[in-house]
Short mmCIF file of C-alpha atoms in Angstrom, two decimals:
data_model
loop_
_atom_site.label_atom_id
_atom_site.label_comp_id
_atom_site.label_asym_id
_atom_site.label_seq_id
_atom_site.Cartn_x
_atom_site.Cartn_y
_atom_site.Cartn_z
CA MET Q 60 -0.06 -0.02 -0.09
CA ALA Q 61 3.02 2.47 0.41
CA VAL Q 62 4.04 1.82 -2.73
CA THR Q 63 0.99 2.71 -4.40
CA CYS Q 64 0.69 5.60 -2.27
CA ALA Q 65 4.31 6.94 -2.88
CA VAL Q 66 3.82 6.33 -6.64
CA MET Q 67 0.44 8.40 -6.70
CA LEU Q 68 1.89 11.41 -4.82
CA GLY Q 69 4.91 11.50 -7.04
CA PHE Q 70 2.40 11.79 -10.06
CA ALA Q 71 0.26 14.14 -8.33
CA LEU Q 72 3.53 16.66 -7.61
CA ASP Q 73 4.46 16.18 -11.09
CA ALA Q 74 1.30 16.99 -12.14
CA LEU Q 75 1.46 20.43 -10.12
CA LEU Q 76 4.73 21.14 -9.76
CA GLY Q 77 7.00 19.69 -13.19
CA ASP Q 78 10.71 19.31 -12.87
CA PRO Q 79 12.07 21.71 -10.60
CA ARG Q 80 15.15 22.95 -12.37
CA TRP Q 81 16.33 24.08 -8.80
CA PHE Q 82 16.77 20.17 -7.46
CA PRO Q 83 19.52 18.17 -8.92
CA HIS Q 84 17.32 15.27 -10.99
CA PRO Q 85 18.81 12.23 -10.92
CA VAL Q 86 18.38 11.40 -14.23
CA CYS Q 87 21.20 14.10 -15.00
CA ALA Q 88 23.71 11.91 -12.65
CA VAL Q 89 22.54 8.47 -14.61
CA GLY Q 90 24.01 10.80 -17.45
CA LYS Q 91 26.87 11.93 -16.25
CA LEU Q 92 27.52 7.54 -14.84
CA ILE Q 93 27.06 6.61 -18.44
CA SER Q 94 29.43 9.41 -20.08
CA CYS Q 95 32.37 8.90 -17.65
CA MET Q 96 31.52 4.53 -18.04
CA GLU Q 97 31.98 4.68 -21.63
CA LYS Q 98 34.91 6.34 -22.06
CA LEU Q 99 36.80 3.88 -19.56
CA LEU Q 100 35.21 1.15 -21.78
CA ARG Q 101 36.61 2.87 -24.96
CA ARG Q 102 40.03 2.79 -23.34
CA LEU Q 103 39.72 -1.01 -22.10
CA PHE Q 104 38.64 -2.38 -24.95
CA PRO Q 105 39.73 -2.11 -28.72
CA PRO Q 106 37.30 -0.84 -31.22
CA ARG Q 107 36.35 -4.36 -32.60
CA LYS Q 108 32.53 -5.76 -32.91
CA GLY Q 109 33.04 -8.81 -30.53
CA ALA Q 110 35.00 -6.31 -27.81
CA MET Q 111 32.52 -3.13 -28.53
CA ILE Q 112 29.82 -5.72 -28.09
CA PHE Q 113 30.85 -6.66 -24.73
CA ALA Q 114 31.50 -3.32 -23.17
CA GLY Q 115 27.98 -2.04 -24.42
CA VAL Q 116 27.10 -5.39 -21.85
CA VAL Q 117 29.02 -4.11 -18.99
CA LEU Q 118 28.27 -1.11 -19.66
CA TRP Q 119 24.29 -1.50 -19.63
CA ILE Q 120 24.75 -4.01 -15.87
CA VAL Q 121 26.84 -1.01 -14.29
CA VAL Q 122 24.83 1.66 -14.85
CA CYS Q 123 21.54 -0.28 -14.29
CA GLY Q 124 23.20 -1.89 -11.43
CA VAL Q 125 23.94 1.38 -9.73
CA SER Q 126 20.57 3.33 -10.74
CA PHE Q 127 18.90 0.55 -8.75
CA ALA Q 128 21.02 0.29 -5.73
CA VAL Q 129 22.21 3.82 -4.72
CA PRO Q 130 18.36 5.39 -4.65
CA PHE Q 131 17.51 1.22 -3.11
CA LEU Q 132 20.10 1.74 0.08
CA VAL Q 133 19.20 4.93 0.21
CA LEU Q 134 15.79 4.54 0.88
CA ARG Q 135 16.25 1.82 2.98
CA PHE Q 136 18.49 3.37 5.02
CA LEU Q 137 15.77 5.96 6.19
CA ALA Q 138 12.93 3.78 6.16
CA ARG Q 139 14.97 2.43 9.27
CA ILE Q 140 15.15 5.89 10.48
CA ASN Q 141 11.85 6.76 9.83
CA PHE Q 142 8.96 5.23 8.23
CA TRP Q 143 7.21 8.70 7.43
CA LEU Q 144 10.85 9.81 6.36
CA GLY Q 145 11.51 6.72 3.79
CA PHE Q 146 7.97 7.35 2.74
CA ALA Q 147 8.54 10.99 1.85
CA ALA Q 148 11.83 9.72 0.43
CA ASN Q 149 10.52 7.37 -2.16
CA SER Q 150 7.38 10.04 -3.52
CA ILE Q 151 10.19 13.22 -3.96
CA LEU Q 152 11.60 10.32 -6.02
CA CYS Q 153 8.91 9.09 -7.97
CA TRP Q 154 7.62 12.47 -8.55
CA LEU Q 155 11.37 13.32 -9.91
CA ILE Q 156 11.03 10.67 -12.29
CA PHE Q 157 7.43 11.15 -13.47
CA ALA Q 158 8.20 13.33 -16.50
CA ARG Q 159 4.59 13.87 -17.72
CA LYS Q 160 4.21 17.51 -16.85
CA SER Q 161 7.56 18.55 -19.00
CA LEU Q 162 6.22 16.56 -22.02
CA SER Q 163 3.26 18.30 -21.72
CA GLU Q 164 4.98 21.72 -21.67
CA ALA Q 165 7.58 20.65 -24.48
CA GLY Q 166 4.08 20.24 -26.69
CA GLN Q 167 2.84 23.35 -25.51
CA HIS Q 168 6.43 25.08 -25.97
CA VAL Q 169 6.38 24.14 -29.89
CA TYR Q 170 3.47 25.01 -30.24
CA ARG Q 171 3.40 28.41 -29.28
CA ALA Q 172 6.56 28.97 -31.52
CA VAL Q 173 4.95 27.40 -34.63
CA LYS Q 174 2.33 29.75 -33.93
CA GLU Q 175 4.86 32.18 -34.14
CA SER Q 176 6.78 31.32 -37.00
CA VAL Q 177 7.74 28.40 -38.84
CA GLU Q 178 11.58 29.30 -37.62
CA GLU Q 179 11.17 29.34 -35.09
CA GLY Q 180 8.38 26.34 -34.16
CA ARG Q 181 12.20 24.12 -35.82
CA LYS Q 182 14.20 25.92 -33.26
CA ALA Q 183 11.60 24.40 -30.52
CA VAL Q 184 11.02 21.50 -31.60
CA ALA Q 185 14.74 20.95 -32.03
CA TRP Q 186 15.16 20.68 -28.44
CA TYR Q 187 12.91 17.45 -28.20
CA VAL Q 188 13.42 15.75 -31.84
CA GLY Q 189 16.21 13.73 -32.94
CA ARG Q 190 15.81 13.65 -36.34
CA ASP Q 191 17.05 17.43 -38.44
CA THR Q 192 14.67 20.10 -38.23
CA ALA Q 193 16.45 23.02 -39.96
CA ALA Q 194 14.12 22.28 -43.03
CA LEU Q 195 11.30 20.87 -42.05
CA SER Q 196 8.33 22.65 -43.53
CA GLU Q 197 5.84 23.93 -40.62
CA GLU Q 198 3.36 20.25 -41.10
CA GLY Q 199 7.13 18.54 -40.26
CA VAL Q 200 7.35 20.57 -37.21
CA ILE Q 201 3.63 19.60 -36.29
CA LYS Q 202 4.01 15.92 -37.08
CA ALA Q 203 7.66 15.81 -35.56
CA ALA Q 204 6.13 17.18 -32.28
CA VAL Q 205 3.04 14.93 -32.71
CA GLU Q 206 5.16 12.01 -33.12
CA THR Q 207 7.19 12.76 -29.54
CA ILE Q 208 4.37 13.58 -27.52
CA ALA Q 209 2.80 10.02 -28.06
CA GLU Q 210 5.42 7.76 -28.25
CA ASN Q 211 7.21 9.54 -24.92
CA LEU Q 212 3.99 8.24 -23.24
CA THR Q 213 5.25 5.16 -22.83
CA ASP Q 214 8.39 6.44 -21.90
CA GLY Q 215 7.71 9.18 -19.41
CA VAL Q 216 4.61 8.21 -17.93
CA VAL Q 217 3.25 4.55 -18.28
CA SER Q 218 6.52 2.16 -18.40
CA PRO Q 219 8.47 4.20 -15.04
CA LEU Q 220 4.61 4.16 -13.45
CA ILE Q 221 4.18 0.36 -14.04
CA TYR Q 222 7.47 -0.51 -12.49
CA MET Q 223 7.29 2.09 -9.72
CA LEU Q 224 4.33 0.58 -8.84
CA ILE Q 225 6.40 -3.05 -9.26
CA GLY Q 226 9.32 -1.75 -6.99
CA GLY Q 227 9.23 1.50 -6.30
CA ALA Q 228 11.61 4.13 -6.94
CA PRO Q 229 14.55 1.79 -7.28
CA LEU Q 230 13.15 -0.02 -10.31
CA GLY Q 231 11.11 3.36 -11.87
CA MET Q 232 15.20 4.68 -11.48
CA PHE Q 233 16.58 0.90 -12.94
CA TYR Q 234 14.15 1.44 -15.90
CA LYS Q 235 15.48 5.41 -16.03
CA ALA Q 236 18.87 4.16 -16.56
CA VAL Q 237 17.99 1.61 -19.53
CA ASN Q 238 15.72 4.48 -20.98
CA THR Q 239 18.48 7.14 -20.54
CA LEU Q 240 21.55 4.41 -21.97
CA ASP Q 241 19.43 3.57 -25.39
CA SER Q 242 19.17 7.78 -25.69
CA MET Q 243 22.80 8.51 -25.24
CA VAL Q 244 23.82 4.98 -26.87
CA GLY Q 245 21.69 3.46 -29.00
CA TYR Q 246 22.26 4.68 -32.27
CA HIS Q 247 22.42 2.69 -35.54
CA ASN Q 248 25.81 4.73 -36.39
CA GLU Q 249 29.42 4.20 -36.67
CA LYS Q 250 30.48 5.65 -33.18
CA TYR Q 251 27.76 3.01 -31.46
CA GLU Q 252 26.24 0.13 -34.00
CA TYR Q 253 28.16 -2.14 -31.40
CA LEU Q 254 28.67 -0.50 -27.89
CA GLY Q 255 24.70 0.66 -27.90
CA LYS Q 256 23.24 -2.40 -29.51
CA PHE Q 257 22.82 -4.04 -25.82
CA SER Q 258 21.08 -1.01 -24.40
CA ALA Q 259 18.88 -0.99 -27.45
CA LYS Q 260 17.83 -3.96 -27.54
CA MET Q 261 16.69 -4.04 -23.42
CA ASP Q 262 14.67 -0.95 -23.94
CA ASP Q 263 12.26 -2.01 -26.62
CA ILE Q 264 12.28 -5.16 -23.97
CA PHE Q 265 11.74 -3.01 -20.70
CA ASN Q 266 8.91 -0.76 -22.81
CA PHE Q 267 6.90 -4.21 -25.03
CA ILE Q 268 4.13 -4.52 -22.15
CA PRO Q 269 4.05 -0.56 -21.00
CA ALA Q 270 4.27 0.75 -25.46
CA ARG Q 271 1.11 -1.53 -25.97
CA LEU Q 272 -0.93 0.04 -22.46
CA SER Q 273 -0.18 3.28 -23.56
CA ALA Q 274 -1.65 2.63 -26.73
CA LEU Q 275 -4.99 1.13 -25.52
CA CYS Q 276 -5.26 3.76 -22.93
CA ILE Q 277 -4.96 6.81 -26.02
CA ILE Q 278 -7.64 4.56 -27.41
CA ALA Q 279 -9.58 4.65 -24.32
CA GLY Q 280 -8.64 8.46 -23.97
CA ALA Q 281 -9.37 9.31 -27.66
CA GLY Q 282 -13.43 8.12 -26.90
CA MET Q 283 -13.48 10.31 -23.49
CA LEU Q 284 -12.48 13.22 -25.32
CA ARG Q 285 -14.90 12.93 -28.08
CA LEU Q 286 -12.40 12.36 -30.46
CA ASP Q 287 -12.44 9.26 -32.38
CA ASN Q 288 -11.46 6.39 -30.34
CA ARG Q 289 -12.84 3.82 -33.39
CA SER Q 290 -10.86 5.08 -35.53
CA ALA Q 291 -7.69 5.12 -33.48
CA LEU Q 292 -8.59 1.17 -32.52
CA ARG Q 293 -8.93 -0.13 -36.53
CA ILE Q 294 -4.98 1.84 -37.09
CA TYR Q 295 -3.86 0.76 -33.96
CA ARG Q 296 -4.55 -2.68 -35.63
CA ARG Q 297 -3.53 -2.06 -39.25
CA ASP Q 298 -0.32 0.16 -38.40
CA ARG Q 299 0.76 -0.80 -35.09
CA ASN Q 300 3.54 -3.14 -36.28
CA LEU Q 301 4.88 -0.80 -39.25
CA HIS Q 302 6.89 1.39 -37.56
CA LYS Q 303 10.79 -0.07 -37.15
CA SER Q 304 10.96 0.57 -33.72
CA PRO Q 305 8.50 -2.49 -32.02
CA ASN Q 306 7.01 0.02 -29.39
CA ALA Q 307 7.05 3.24 -31.24
CA GLY Q 308 4.74 2.28 -33.81
CA GLN Q 309 2.14 1.38 -31.39
CA THR Q 310 1.05 4.53 -29.79
CA GLU Q 311 1.70 6.91 -32.93
CA SER Q 312 -0.81 5.13 -34.58
CA ALA Q 313 -3.90 5.55 -31.86
CA CYS Q 314 -2.71 8.60 -32.18
CA ALA Q 315 -2.69 9.32 -35.95
CA GLY Q 316 -6.43 7.30 -35.63
CA ALA Q 317 -7.83 9.41 -32.71
CA LEU Q 318 -7.37 12.73 -34.90
CA HIS Q 319 -7.61 11.49 -38.66
CA ILE Q 320 -4.42 12.43 -39.26
CA GLN Q 321 -0.76 10.93 -41.19
CA LEU Q 322 2.14 10.54 -39.09
CA GLY Q 323 5.57 8.99 -40.14
CA GLY Q 324 6.94 9.08 -43.46
CA ASP Q 325 10.85 9.61 -44.40
CA ALA Q 326 12.95 11.92 -41.74
CA SER Q 327 16.21 13.37 -42.40
CA TYR Q 328 19.09 12.21 -39.24
CA PHE Q 329 22.57 13.32 -39.66
CA GLY Q 330 21.82 14.58 -43.00
CA LYS Q 331 20.91 10.78 -44.33
CA THR Q 332 17.18 10.49 -45.18
CA VAL Q 333 15.66 7.24 -43.22
CA ARG Q 334 13.01 5.41 -44.87
CA LYS Q 335 9.50 5.03 -42.40
CA ALA Q 336 6.49 4.04 -42.44
CA ALA Q 337 3.60 6.24 -42.68
CA PHE Q 338 0.97 5.49 -40.02
CA GLY Q 339 -3.01 6.52 -40.40
CA ASP Q 340 -4.65 8.10 -42.84
CA PRO Q 341 -4.05 11.81 -44.60
CA LEU Q 342 -8.10 12.24 -44.36
CA ARG Q 343 -6.81 15.54 -43.33
CA SER Q 344 -4.22 18.41 -43.16
CA VAL Q 345 -2.36 18.17 -40.31
CA ASN Q 346 -2.76 21.70 -38.42
CA ARG Q 347 -1.12 23.57 -35.01
CA THR Q 348 -4.28 23.14 -33.03
CA ASP Q 349 -3.06 18.80 -33.70
CA ILE Q 350 -0.47 19.26 -30.76
CA LEU Q 351 -2.96 20.34 -28.17
CA ALA Q 352 -4.94 17.85 -28.82
CA THR Q 353 -2.49 14.81 -28.42
CA ILE Q 354 -1.14 16.73 -24.88
CA ASP Q 355 -4.69 16.24 -24.08
CA LEU Q 356 -5.13 12.35 -25.29
CA MET Q 357 -1.58 11.96 -23.75
CA ASN Q 358 -3.20 13.31 -20.13
CA ALA Q 359 -6.43 11.35 -20.70
CA ALA Q 360 -4.25 7.94 -21.24
CA SER Q 361 -1.89 8.97 -18.24
CA VAL Q 362 -4.22 9.08 -15.98
CA LEU Q 363 -6.29 5.52 -17.43
CA ALA Q 364 -2.94 4.24 -17.32
CA LEU Q 365 -2.52 5.50 -13.62
CA ALA Q 366 -6.25 4.43 -12.54
CA LEU Q 367 -5.90 1.00 -13.97
CA CYS Q 368 -2.10 -0.31 -12.95
CA CYS Q 369 -3.03 1.16 -9.36
CA ALA Q 370 -6.13 -1.03 -9.26
CA VAL Q 371 -4.37 -4.02 -10.59
CA ARG Q 372 -1.35 -3.50 -8.06
CA LEU Q 373 -4.19 -3.53 -4.92
CA THR Q 374 -6.05 -5.83 -5.90
CA LEU Q 375 -3.40 -8.04 -6.32
CA GLN Q 376 -2.19 -7.02 -3.00
CA ARG Q 377 -5.42 -8.98 -1.57
#
């Protein structure tokens, strides 16, 4: 019961306060650990395929192990001093792990920028996506924002929610390490093709179930918001597996169906065009209000996922 309450309180604090800029964020510490370990491992292992794959496994084990062990030991120590001290620390860490409000604020940032000009929209969306943005049209900027919000519902809300309900903030930090490793080294390029291979695969595994739950919550949320949940379900069933990632297409396809727009398509990364499948039917042209609609869908899906997952945990505890 204490874990469920800590997660719910963390979710509420995130909704009210978002990420506090004045407070050192634990994910930043994870990022610094990854950078230090990468430099060390590149000195220790020769730049050959087998050696780099093994180094990538070592990197993942060390970073994820430390990310779990440190909060676990700290929270256990605080709980031995006083239950409420441990509960408060667990709740605060849960708050910092959730990223729902940050995701919402990112979408609103891009919306306001696009409203001002296409150039400002390109600058804004460049903060949140990995693709090249300098040549994006207004439609391209909007699609990039919508896809990012839809995809990161899994990474920023539903996956942390599930893992924290299973193992509290320590397991939530373990997941954030998995996700941060993928975002920092899980690239298919010359530098990270082998070092990041294991991290990329583990991120796919850890997000497999949460991504599908996220998509189902988007479909249900579309009905709550009086969007087209039938279209969301139809496009989800048809297009969810077209993405190269086994998880990203789940939420993007459901979102595209709910909004009656087409997402995906070719994109440029590091100056090279990457062929990508399209999701949904182009029943209408995208416009900047689709960013706000996607934020609403993400928020509704987040609340539904919280209610469902907490109910399941409480039921299993009986």
